[in-house]
CSV table of N, CA and C in Angstrom, one decimal:
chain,number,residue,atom,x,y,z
A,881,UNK,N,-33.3,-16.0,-37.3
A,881,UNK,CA,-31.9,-15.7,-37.1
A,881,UNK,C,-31.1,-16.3,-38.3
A,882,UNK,N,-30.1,-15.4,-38.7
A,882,UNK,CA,-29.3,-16.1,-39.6
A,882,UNK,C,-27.6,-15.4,-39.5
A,883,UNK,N,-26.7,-16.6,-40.1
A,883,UNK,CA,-25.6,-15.9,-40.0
A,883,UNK,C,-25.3,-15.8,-41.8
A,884,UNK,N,-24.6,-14.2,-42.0
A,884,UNK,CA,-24.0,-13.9,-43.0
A,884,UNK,C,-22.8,-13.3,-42.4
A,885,UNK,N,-22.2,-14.0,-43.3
A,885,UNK,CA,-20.4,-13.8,-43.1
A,885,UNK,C,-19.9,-13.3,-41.6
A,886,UNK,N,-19.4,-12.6,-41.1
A,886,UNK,CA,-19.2,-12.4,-39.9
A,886,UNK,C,-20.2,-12.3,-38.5
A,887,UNK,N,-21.5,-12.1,-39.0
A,887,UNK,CA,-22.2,-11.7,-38.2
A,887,UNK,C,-23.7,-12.2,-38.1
A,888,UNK,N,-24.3,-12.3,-37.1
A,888,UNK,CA,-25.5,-12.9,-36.8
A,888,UNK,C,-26.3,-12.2,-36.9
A,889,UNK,N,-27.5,-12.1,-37.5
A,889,UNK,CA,-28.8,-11.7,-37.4
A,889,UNK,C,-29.6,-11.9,-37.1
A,890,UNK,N,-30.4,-11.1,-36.2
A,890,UNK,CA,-31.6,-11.7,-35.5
A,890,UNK,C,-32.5,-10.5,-35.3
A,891,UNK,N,-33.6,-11.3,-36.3
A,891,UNK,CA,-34.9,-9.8,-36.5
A,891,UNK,C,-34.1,-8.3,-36.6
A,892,UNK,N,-33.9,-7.2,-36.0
A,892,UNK,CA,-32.8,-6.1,-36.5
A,892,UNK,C,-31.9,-6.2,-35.6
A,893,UNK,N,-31.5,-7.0,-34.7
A,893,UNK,CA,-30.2,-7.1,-34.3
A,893,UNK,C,-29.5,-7.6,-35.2
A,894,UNK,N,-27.8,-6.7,-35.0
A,894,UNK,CA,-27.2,-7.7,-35.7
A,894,UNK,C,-25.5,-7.5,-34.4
A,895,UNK,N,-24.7,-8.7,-35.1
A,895,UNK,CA,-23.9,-9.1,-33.9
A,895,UNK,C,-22.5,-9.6,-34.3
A,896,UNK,N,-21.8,-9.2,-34.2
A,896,UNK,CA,-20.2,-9.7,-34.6
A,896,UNK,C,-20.1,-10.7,-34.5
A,897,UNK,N,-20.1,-12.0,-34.8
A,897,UNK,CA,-19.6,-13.6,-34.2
A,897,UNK,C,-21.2,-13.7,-34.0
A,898,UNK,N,-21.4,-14.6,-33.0
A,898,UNK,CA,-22.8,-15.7,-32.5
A,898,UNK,C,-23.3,-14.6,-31.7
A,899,UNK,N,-24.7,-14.4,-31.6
A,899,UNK,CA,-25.3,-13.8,-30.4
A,899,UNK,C,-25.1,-14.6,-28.9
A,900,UNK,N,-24.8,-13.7,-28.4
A,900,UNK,CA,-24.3,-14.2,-27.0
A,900,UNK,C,-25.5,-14.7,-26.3
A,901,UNK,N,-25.4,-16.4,-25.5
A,901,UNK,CA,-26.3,-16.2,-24.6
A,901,UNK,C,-26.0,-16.2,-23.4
A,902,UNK,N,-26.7,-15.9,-22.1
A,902,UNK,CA,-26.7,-15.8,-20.8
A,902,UNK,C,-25.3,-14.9,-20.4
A,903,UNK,N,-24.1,-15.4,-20.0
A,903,UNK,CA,-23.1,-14.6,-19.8
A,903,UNK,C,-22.0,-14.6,-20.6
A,904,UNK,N,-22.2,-15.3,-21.5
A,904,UNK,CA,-21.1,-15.5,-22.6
A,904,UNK,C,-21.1,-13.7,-23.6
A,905,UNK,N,-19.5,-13.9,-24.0
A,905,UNK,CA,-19.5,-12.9,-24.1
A,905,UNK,C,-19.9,-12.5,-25.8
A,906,UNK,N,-20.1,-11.1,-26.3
A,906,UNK,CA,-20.5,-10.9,-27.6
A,906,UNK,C,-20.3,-10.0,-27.8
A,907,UNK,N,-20.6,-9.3,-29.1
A,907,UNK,CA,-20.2,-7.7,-29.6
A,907,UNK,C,-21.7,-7.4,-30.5
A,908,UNK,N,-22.6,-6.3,-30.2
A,908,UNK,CA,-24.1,-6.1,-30.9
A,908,UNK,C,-23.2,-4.5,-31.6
A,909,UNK,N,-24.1,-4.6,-33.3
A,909,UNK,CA,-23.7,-3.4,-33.3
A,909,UNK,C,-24.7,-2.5,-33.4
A,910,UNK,N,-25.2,-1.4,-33.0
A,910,UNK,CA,-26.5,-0.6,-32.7
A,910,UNK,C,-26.0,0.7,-33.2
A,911,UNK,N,-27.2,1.8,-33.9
A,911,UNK,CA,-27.4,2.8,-34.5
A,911,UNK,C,-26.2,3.6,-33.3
A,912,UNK,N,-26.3,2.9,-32.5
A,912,UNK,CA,-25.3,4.5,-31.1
A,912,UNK,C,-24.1,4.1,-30.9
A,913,UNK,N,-23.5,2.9,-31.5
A,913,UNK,CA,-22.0,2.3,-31.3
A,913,UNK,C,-22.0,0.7,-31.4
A,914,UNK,N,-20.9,0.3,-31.1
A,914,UNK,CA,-21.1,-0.8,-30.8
A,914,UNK,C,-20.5,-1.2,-29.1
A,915,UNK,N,-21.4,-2.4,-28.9
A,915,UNK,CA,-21.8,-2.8,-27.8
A,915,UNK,C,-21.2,-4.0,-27.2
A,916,UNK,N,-20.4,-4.1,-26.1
A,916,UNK,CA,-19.8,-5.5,-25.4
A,916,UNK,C,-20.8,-5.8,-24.5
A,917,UNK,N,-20.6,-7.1,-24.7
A,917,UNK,CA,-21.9,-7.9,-23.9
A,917,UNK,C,-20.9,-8.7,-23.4
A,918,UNK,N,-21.5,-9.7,-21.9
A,918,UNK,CA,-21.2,-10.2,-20.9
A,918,UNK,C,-19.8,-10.3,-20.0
A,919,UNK,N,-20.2,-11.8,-19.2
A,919,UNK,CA,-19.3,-11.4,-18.0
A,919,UNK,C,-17.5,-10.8,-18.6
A,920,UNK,N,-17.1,-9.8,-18.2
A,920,UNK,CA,-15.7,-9.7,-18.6
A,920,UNK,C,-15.6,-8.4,-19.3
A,921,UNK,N,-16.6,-8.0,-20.1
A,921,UNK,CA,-16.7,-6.9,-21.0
A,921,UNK,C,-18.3,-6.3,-20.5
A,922,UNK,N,-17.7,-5.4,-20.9
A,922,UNK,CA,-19.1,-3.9,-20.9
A,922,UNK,C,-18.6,-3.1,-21.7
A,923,UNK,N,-19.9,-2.0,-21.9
A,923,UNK,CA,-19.7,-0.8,-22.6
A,923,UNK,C,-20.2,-0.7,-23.9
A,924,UNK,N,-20.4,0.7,-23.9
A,924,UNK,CA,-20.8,1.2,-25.5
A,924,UNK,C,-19.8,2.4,-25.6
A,925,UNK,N,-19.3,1.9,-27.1
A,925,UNK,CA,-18.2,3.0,-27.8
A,925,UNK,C,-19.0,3.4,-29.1
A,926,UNK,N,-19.3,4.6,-28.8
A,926,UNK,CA,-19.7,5.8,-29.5
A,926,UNK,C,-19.4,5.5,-31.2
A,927,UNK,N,-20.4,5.8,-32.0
A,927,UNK,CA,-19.6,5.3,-33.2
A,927,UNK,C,-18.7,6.4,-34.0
A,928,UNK,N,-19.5,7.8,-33.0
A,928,UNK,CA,-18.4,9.1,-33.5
A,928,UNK,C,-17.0,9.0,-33.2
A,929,UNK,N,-17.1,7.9,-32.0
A,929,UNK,CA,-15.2,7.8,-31.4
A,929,UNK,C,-14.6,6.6,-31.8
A,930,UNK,N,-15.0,5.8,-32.5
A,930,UNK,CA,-14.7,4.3,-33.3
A,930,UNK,C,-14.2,5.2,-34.3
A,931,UNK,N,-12.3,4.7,-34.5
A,931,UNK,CA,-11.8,4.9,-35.3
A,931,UNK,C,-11.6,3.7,-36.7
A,932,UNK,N,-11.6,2.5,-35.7
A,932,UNK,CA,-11.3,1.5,-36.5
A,932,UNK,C,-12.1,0.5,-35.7
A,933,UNK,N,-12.3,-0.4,-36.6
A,933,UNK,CA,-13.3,-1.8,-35.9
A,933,UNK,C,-12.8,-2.7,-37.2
A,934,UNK,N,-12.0,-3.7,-36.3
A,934,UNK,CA,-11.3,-5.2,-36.7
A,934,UNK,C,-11.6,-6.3,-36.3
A,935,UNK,N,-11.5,-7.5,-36.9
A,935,UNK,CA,-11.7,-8.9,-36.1
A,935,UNK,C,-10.1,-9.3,-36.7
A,936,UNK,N,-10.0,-9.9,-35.5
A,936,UNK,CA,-8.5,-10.7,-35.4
A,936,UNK,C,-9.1,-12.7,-35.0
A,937,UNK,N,-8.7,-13.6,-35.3
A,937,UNK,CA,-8.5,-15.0,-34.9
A,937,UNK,C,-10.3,-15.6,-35.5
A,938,UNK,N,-10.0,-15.1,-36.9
A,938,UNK,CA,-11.5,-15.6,-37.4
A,938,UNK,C,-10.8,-16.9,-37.8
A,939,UNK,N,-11.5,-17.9,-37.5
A,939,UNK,CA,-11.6,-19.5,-38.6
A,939,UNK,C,-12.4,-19.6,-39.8
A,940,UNK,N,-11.0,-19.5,-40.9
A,940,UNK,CA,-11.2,-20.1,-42.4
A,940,UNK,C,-11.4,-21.2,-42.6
A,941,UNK,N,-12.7,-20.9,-43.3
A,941,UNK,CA,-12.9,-22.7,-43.9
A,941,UNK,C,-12.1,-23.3,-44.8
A,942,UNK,N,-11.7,-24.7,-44.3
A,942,UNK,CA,-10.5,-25.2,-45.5
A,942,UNK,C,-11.1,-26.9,-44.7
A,943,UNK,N,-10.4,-27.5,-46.1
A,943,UNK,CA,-10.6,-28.8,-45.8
A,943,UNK,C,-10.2,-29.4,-44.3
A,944,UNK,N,-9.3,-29.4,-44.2
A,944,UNK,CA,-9.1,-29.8,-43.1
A,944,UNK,C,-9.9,-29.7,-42.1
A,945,UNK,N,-10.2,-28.3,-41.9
A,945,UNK,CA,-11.4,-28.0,-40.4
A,945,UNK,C,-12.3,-28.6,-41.0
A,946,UNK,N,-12.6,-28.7,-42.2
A,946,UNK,CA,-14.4,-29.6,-42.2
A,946,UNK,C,-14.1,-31.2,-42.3
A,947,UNK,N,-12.6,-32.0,-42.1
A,947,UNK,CA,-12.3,-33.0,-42.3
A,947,UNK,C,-12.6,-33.3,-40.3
A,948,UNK,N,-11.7,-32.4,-39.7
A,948,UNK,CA,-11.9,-32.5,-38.0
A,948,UNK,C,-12.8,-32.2,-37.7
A,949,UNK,N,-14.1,-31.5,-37.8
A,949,UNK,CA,-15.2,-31.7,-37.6
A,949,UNK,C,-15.7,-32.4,-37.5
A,950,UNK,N,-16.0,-33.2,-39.0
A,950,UNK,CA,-17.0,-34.6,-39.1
A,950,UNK,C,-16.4,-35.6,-37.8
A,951,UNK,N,-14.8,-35.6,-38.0
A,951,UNK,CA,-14.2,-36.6,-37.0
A,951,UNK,C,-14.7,-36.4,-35.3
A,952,UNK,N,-14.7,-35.2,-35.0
A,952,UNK,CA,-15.3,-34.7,-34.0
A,952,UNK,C,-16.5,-35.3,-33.6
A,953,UNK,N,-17.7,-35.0,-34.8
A,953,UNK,CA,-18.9,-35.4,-34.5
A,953,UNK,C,-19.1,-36.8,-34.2
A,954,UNK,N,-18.6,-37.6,-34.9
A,954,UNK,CA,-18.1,-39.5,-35.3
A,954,UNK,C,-17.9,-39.8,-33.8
A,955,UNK,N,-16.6,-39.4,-33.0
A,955,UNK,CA,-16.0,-39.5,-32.1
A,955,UNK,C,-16.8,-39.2,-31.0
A,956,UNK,N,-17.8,-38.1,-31.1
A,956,UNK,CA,-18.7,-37.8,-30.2
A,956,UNK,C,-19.8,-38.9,-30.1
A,957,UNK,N,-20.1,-39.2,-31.3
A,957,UNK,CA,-21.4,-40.2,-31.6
A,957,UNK,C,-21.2,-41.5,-30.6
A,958,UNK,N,-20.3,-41.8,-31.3
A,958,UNK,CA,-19.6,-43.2,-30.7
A,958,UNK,C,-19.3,-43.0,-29.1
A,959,UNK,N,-18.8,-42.2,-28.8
A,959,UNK,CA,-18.5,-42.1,-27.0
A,959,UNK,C,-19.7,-42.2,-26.5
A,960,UNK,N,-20.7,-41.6,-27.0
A,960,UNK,CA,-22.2,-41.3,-26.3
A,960,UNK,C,-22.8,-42.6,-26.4
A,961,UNK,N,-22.5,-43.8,-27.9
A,961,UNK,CA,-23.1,-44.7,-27.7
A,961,UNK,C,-22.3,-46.0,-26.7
A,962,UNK,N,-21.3,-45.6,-26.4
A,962,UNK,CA,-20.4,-46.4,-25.9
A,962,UNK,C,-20.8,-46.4,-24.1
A,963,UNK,N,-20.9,-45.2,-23.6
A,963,UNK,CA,-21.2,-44.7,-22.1
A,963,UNK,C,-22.5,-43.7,-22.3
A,964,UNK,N,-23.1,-43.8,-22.5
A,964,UNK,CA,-24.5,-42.8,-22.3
A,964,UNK,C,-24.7,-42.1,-21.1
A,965,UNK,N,-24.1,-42.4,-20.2
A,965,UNK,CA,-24.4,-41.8,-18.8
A,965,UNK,C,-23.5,-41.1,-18.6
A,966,UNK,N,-23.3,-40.1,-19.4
A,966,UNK,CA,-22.3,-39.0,-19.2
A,966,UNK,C,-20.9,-39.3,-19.1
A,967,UNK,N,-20.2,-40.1,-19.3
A,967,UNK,CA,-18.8,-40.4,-19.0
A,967,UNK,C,-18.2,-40.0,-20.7
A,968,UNK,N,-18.8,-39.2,-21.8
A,968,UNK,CA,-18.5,-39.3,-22.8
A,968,UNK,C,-17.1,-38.0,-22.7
A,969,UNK,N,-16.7,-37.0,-23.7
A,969,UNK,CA,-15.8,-36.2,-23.3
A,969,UNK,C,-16.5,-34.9,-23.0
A,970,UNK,N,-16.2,-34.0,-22.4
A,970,UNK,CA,-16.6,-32.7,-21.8
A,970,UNK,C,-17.2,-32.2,-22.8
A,971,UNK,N,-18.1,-31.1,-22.9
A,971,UNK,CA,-18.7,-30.4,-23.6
A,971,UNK,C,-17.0,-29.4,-24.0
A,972,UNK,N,-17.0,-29.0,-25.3
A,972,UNK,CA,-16.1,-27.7,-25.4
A,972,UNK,C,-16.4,-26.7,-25.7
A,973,UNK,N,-16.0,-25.5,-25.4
A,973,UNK,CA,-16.4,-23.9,-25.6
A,973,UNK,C,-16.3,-23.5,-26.7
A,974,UNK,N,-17.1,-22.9,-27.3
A,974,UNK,CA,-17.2,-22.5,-28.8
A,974,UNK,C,-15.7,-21.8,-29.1
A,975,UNK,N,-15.6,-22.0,-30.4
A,975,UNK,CA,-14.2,-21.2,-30.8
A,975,UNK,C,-14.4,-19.9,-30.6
A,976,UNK,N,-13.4,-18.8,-30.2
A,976,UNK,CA,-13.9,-17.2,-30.1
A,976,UNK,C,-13.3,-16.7,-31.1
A,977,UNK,N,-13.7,-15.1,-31.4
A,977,UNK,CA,-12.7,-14.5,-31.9
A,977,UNK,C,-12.4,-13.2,-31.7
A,978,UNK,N,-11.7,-12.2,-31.9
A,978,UNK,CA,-11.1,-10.8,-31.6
A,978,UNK,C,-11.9,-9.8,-32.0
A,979,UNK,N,-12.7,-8.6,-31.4
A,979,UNK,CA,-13.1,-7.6,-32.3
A,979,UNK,C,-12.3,-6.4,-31.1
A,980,UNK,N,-11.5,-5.8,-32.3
A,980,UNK,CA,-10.9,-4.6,-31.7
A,980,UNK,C,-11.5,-3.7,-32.1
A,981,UNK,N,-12.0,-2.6,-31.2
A,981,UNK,CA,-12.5,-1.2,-31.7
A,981,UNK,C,-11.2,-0.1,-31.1
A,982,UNK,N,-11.0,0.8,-31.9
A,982,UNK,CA,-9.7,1.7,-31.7
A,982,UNK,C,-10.9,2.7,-31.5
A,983,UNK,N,-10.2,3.9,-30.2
A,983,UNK,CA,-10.9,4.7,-30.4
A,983,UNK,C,-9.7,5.8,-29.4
A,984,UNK,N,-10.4,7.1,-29.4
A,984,UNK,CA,-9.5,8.3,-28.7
A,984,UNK,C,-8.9,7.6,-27.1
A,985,UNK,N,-9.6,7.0,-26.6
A,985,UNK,CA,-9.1,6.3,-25.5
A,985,UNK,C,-8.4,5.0,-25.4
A,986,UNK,N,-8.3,4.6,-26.7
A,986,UNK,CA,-6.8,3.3,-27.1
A,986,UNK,C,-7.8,2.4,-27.7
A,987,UNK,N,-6.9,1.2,-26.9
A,987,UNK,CA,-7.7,0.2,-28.0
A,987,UNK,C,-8.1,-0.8,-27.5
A,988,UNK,N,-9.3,-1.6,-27.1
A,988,UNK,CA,-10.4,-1.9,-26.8
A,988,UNK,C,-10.2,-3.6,-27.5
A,989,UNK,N,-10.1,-4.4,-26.8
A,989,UNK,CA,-10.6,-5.9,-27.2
A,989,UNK,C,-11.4,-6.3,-26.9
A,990,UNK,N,-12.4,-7.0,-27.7
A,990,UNK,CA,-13.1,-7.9,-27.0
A,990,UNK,C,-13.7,-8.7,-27.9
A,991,UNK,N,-14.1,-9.9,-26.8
A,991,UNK,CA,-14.5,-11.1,-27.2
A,991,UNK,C,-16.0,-11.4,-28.1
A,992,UNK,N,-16.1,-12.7,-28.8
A,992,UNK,CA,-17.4,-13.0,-29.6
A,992,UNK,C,-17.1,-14.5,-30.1
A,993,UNK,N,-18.2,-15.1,-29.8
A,993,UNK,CA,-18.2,-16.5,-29.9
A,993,UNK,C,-18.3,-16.6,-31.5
A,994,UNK,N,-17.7,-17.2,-31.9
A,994,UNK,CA,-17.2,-17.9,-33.7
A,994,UNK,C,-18.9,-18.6,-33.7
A,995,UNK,N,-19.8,-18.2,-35.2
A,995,UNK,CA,-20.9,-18.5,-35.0
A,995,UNK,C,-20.6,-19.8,-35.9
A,996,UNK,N,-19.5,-19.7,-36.9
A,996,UNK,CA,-19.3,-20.9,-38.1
A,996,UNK,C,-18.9,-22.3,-37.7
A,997,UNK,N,-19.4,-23.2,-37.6
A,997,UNK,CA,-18.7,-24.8,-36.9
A,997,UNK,C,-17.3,-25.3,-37.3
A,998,UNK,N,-17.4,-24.7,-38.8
A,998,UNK,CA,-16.0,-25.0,-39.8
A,998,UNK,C,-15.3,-24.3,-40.4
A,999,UNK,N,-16.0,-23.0,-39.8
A,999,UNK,CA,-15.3,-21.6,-40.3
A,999,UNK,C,-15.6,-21.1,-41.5
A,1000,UNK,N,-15.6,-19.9,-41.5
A,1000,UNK,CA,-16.0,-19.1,-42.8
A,1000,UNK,C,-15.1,-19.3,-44.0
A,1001,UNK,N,-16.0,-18.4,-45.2
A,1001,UNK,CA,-15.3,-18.7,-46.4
A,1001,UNK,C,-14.9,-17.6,-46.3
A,1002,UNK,N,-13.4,-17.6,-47.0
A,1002,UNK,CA,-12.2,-16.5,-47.6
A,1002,UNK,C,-12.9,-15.1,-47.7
A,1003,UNK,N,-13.9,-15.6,-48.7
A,1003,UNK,CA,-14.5,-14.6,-49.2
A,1003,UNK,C,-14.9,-14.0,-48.6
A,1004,UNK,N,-16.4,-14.7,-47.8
A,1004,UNK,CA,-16.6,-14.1,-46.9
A,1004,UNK,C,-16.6,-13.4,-45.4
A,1005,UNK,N,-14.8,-13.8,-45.1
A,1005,UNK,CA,-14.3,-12.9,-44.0
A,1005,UNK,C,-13.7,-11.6,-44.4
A,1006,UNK,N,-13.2,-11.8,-45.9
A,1006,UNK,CA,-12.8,-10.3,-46.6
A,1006,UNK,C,-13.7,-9.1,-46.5
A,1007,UNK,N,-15.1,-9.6,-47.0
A,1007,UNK,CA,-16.5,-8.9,-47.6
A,1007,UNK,C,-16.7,-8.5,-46.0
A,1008,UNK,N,-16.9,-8.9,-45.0
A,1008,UNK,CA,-17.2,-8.5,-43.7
A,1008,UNK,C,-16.1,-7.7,-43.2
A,1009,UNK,N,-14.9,-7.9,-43.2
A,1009,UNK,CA,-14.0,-7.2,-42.7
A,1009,UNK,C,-14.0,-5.6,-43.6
A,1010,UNK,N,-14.3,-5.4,-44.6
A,1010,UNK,CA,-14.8,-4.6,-45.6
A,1010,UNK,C,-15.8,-3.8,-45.3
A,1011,UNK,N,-16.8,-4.4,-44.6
A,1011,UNK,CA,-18.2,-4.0,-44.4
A,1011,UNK,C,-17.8,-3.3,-42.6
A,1012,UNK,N,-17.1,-4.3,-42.2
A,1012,UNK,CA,-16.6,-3.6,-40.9
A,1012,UNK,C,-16.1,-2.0,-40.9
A,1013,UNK,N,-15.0,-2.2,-41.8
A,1013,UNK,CA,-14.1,-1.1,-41.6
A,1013,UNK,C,-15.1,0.5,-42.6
A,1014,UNK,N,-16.4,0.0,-43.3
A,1014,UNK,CA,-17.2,1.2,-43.5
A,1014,UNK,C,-17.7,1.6,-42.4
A,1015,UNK,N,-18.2,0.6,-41.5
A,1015,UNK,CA,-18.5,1.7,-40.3
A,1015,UNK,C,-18.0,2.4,-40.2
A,1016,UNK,N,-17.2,2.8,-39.6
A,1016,UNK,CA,-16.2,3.9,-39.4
A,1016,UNK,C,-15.8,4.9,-40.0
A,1017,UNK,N,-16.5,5.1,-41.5
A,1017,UNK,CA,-16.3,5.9,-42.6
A,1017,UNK,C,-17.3,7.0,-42.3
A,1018,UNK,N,-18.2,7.0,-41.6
A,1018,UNK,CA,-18.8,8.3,-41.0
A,1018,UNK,C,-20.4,7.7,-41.1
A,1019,UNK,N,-21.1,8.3,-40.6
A,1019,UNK,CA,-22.1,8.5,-39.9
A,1019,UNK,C,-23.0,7.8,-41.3
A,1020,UNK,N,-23.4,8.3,-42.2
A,1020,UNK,CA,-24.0,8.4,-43.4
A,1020,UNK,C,-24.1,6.8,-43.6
A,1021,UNK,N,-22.8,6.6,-43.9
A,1021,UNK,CA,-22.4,5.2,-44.3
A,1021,UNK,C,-22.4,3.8,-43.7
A,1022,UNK,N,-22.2,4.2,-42.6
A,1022,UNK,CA,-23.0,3.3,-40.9
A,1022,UNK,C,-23.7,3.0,-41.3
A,1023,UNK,N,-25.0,4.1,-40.9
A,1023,UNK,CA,-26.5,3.6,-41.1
A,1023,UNK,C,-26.7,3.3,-41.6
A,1024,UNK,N,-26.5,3.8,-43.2
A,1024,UNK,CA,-27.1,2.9,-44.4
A,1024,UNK,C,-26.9,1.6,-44.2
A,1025,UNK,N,-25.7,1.0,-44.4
A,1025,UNK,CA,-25.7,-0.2,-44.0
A,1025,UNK,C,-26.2,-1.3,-43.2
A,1026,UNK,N,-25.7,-0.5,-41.6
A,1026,UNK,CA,-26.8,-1.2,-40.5
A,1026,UNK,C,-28.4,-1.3,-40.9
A,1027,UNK,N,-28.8,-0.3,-41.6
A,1027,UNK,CA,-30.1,-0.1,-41.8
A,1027,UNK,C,-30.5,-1.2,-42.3
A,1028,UNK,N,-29.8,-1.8,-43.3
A,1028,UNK,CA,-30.1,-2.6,-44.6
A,1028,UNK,C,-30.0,-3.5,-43.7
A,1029,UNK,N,-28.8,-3.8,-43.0
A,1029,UNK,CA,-28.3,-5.5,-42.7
A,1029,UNK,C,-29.9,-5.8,-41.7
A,1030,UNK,N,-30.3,-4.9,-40.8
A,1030,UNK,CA,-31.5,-4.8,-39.9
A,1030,UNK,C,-32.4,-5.1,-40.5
A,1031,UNK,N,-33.2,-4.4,-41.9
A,1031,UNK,CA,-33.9,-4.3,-42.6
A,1031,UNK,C,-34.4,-6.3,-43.0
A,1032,UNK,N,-33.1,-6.5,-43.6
A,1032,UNK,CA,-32.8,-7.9,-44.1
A,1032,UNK,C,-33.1,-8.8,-42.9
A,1033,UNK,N,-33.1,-8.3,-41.6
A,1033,UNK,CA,-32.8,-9.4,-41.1
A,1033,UNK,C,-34.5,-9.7,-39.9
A,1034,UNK,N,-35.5,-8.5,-40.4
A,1034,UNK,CA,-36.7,-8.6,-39.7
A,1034,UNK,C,-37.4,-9.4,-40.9
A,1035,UNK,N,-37.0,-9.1,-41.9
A,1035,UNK,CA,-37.8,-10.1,-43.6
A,1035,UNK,C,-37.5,-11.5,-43.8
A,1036,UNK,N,-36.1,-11.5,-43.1
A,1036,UNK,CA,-35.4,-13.3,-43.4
A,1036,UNK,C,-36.6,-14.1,-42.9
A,1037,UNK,N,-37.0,-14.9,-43.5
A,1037,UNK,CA,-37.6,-16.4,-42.3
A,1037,UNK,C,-36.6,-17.1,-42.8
A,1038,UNK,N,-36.7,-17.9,-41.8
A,1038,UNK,CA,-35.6,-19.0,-42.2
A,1038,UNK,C,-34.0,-19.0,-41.8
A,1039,UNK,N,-33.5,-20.0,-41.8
A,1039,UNK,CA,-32.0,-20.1,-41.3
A,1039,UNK,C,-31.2,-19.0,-42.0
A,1040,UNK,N,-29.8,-19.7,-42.2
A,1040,UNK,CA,-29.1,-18.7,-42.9
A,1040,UNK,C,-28.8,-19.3,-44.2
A,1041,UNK,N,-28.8,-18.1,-45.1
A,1041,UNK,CA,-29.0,-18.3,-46.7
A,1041,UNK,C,-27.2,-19.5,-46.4
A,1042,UNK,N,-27.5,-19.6,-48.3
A,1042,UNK,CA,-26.4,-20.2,-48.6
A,1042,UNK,C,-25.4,-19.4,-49.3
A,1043,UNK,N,-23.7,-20.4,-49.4
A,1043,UNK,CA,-23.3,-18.9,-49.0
A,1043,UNK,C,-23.2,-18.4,-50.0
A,1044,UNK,N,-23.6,-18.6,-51.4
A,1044,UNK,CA,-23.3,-17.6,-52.6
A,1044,UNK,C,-24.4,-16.6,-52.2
A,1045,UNK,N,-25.4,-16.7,-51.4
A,1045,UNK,CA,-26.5,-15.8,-51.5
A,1045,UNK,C,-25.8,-14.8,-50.1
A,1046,UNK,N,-24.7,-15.4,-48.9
A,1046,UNK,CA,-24.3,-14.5,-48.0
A,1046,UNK,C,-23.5,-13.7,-48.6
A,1047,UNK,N,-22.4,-14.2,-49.7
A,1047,UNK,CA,-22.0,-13.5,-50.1
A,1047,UNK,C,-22.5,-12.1,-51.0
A,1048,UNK,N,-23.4,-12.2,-52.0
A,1048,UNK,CA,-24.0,-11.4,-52.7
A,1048,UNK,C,-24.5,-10.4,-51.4
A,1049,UNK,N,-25.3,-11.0,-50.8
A,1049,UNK,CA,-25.9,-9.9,-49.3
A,1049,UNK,C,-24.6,-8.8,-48.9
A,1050,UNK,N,-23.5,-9.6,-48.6
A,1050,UNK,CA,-22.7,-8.8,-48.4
A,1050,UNK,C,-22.3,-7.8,-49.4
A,1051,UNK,N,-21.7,-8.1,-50.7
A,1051,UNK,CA,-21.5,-7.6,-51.3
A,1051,UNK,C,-22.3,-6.0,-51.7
A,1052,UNK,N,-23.6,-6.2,-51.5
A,1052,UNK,CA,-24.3,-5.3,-51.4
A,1052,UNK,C,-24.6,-4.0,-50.1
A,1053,UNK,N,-24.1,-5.1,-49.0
A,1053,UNK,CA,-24.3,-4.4,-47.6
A,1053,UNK,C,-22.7,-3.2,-47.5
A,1054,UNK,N,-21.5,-4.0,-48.5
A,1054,UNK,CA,-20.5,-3.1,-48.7
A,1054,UNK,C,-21.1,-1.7,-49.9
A,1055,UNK,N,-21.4,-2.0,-50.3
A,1055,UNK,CA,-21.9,-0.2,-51.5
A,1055,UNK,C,-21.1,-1.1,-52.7
C-alpha cells in the first residue's frame, strides 16, 4: 500500500484520501464509477454520469502543521509516560476531507479520511486535483489512467515512494 498525492493504493485498488477501515467512511475509484464506502454514505455513481469530481478541505503541508505535529506527538509521549493507564488524552479522529462528485442528479458529498499526518504538498494536491478532474474527460481517459495508477500499484512493494517520485508518478498518471 502506498499513498501518492491524494490517493491510496493498495495492490489495484485505489482510493481518494486513506482506505477506509471497518465503518469509517471512504471514496474507492473503480473501472464502473466511483464508490462511497461506510456508515453514512453508499453508492456507486456511474462514471458516464460524473460530471465533475472535486476534493474540497485537503491539508497543505506548511511548516507549521509539521511544527504541531511533532508537538502533538511530544505531548502524547509524555502524557503516556506520565499516566500509562489510560488517563492520557483521547484518541482523535483522523482529519477528513470533501470529495464532491456532480452528476445529472445534483451534487453528491462525501467523506474520506486525510491519509497525510502533515498534509500534502502544493504540488501534489494540484497534480491530483488535475488527475481527478481527467476522469471525467470521458471514458478513454479514465481508464488509461486508473489502469496505470492500478497497474503501479500491484508492482509497488514497499511504502509510499518519496515525494519527488509521487510527484513524477503523478505527473505521468495526468498525460
Amino acid at each position: 500500500m502506498a499513498m501518492v498525492g491524494l490517493f491510496w493504493i493498495v495492490g489495484g485498488d485505489v482510493y481518494v484520501g486513506a482506505k477506509p477501515s471497518g465503518p469509517g467512511p471512504g471514496v474507492r475509484l473503480t473501472s464502473e464509477g466511483v464508490v462511497a464506502l461506510g456508515d453514512g454514505q453508499s453508492g456507486l455513481y456511474l462514471w458516464e454520469d460524473v460530471r465533475a469530481l472535486t476534493v474540497a478541505d485537503v491539508p497543505v503541508k506548511s511548516f507549521g502543521r509539521q511544527v504541531g505535529a511533532l508537538k502533538d506527538v511530544a505531548l502524547g509521549m509524555v502524557l503516556n509516560l506520565a499516566a500509562p493507564v489510560g488517563l492520557g488524552r483521547a484518541d482523535e479522529a483522523p482529519a477528513m476531507m470533501s470529495v464532491r462528485v456532480e452528476s445529472p442528479s445534483g451534487s453528491h458529498e462525501l467523506n474520506a479520511y486525510v491519509a497525510a499526518a502533515v498534509g500534502y504538498s502544493p504540488t501534489e494536491v494540484g497534480l491530483s486535483r488535475t488527475l481527478l478532474s481527467r476522469f471525467t474527460e470521458g471514458a478513454a481517459t479514465m481508464s488509461t489512467a486508473l489502469a496505470a495508477m492500478s497497474e503501479w500499484g500491484r508492482a509497488w512493494e514497499g511504502g509510499s515512494p518519496r515525494e519527488a517520485q509521487r510527484e513524477e508518478l503523478l505527473r505521468g498518471w495526468v498525460g
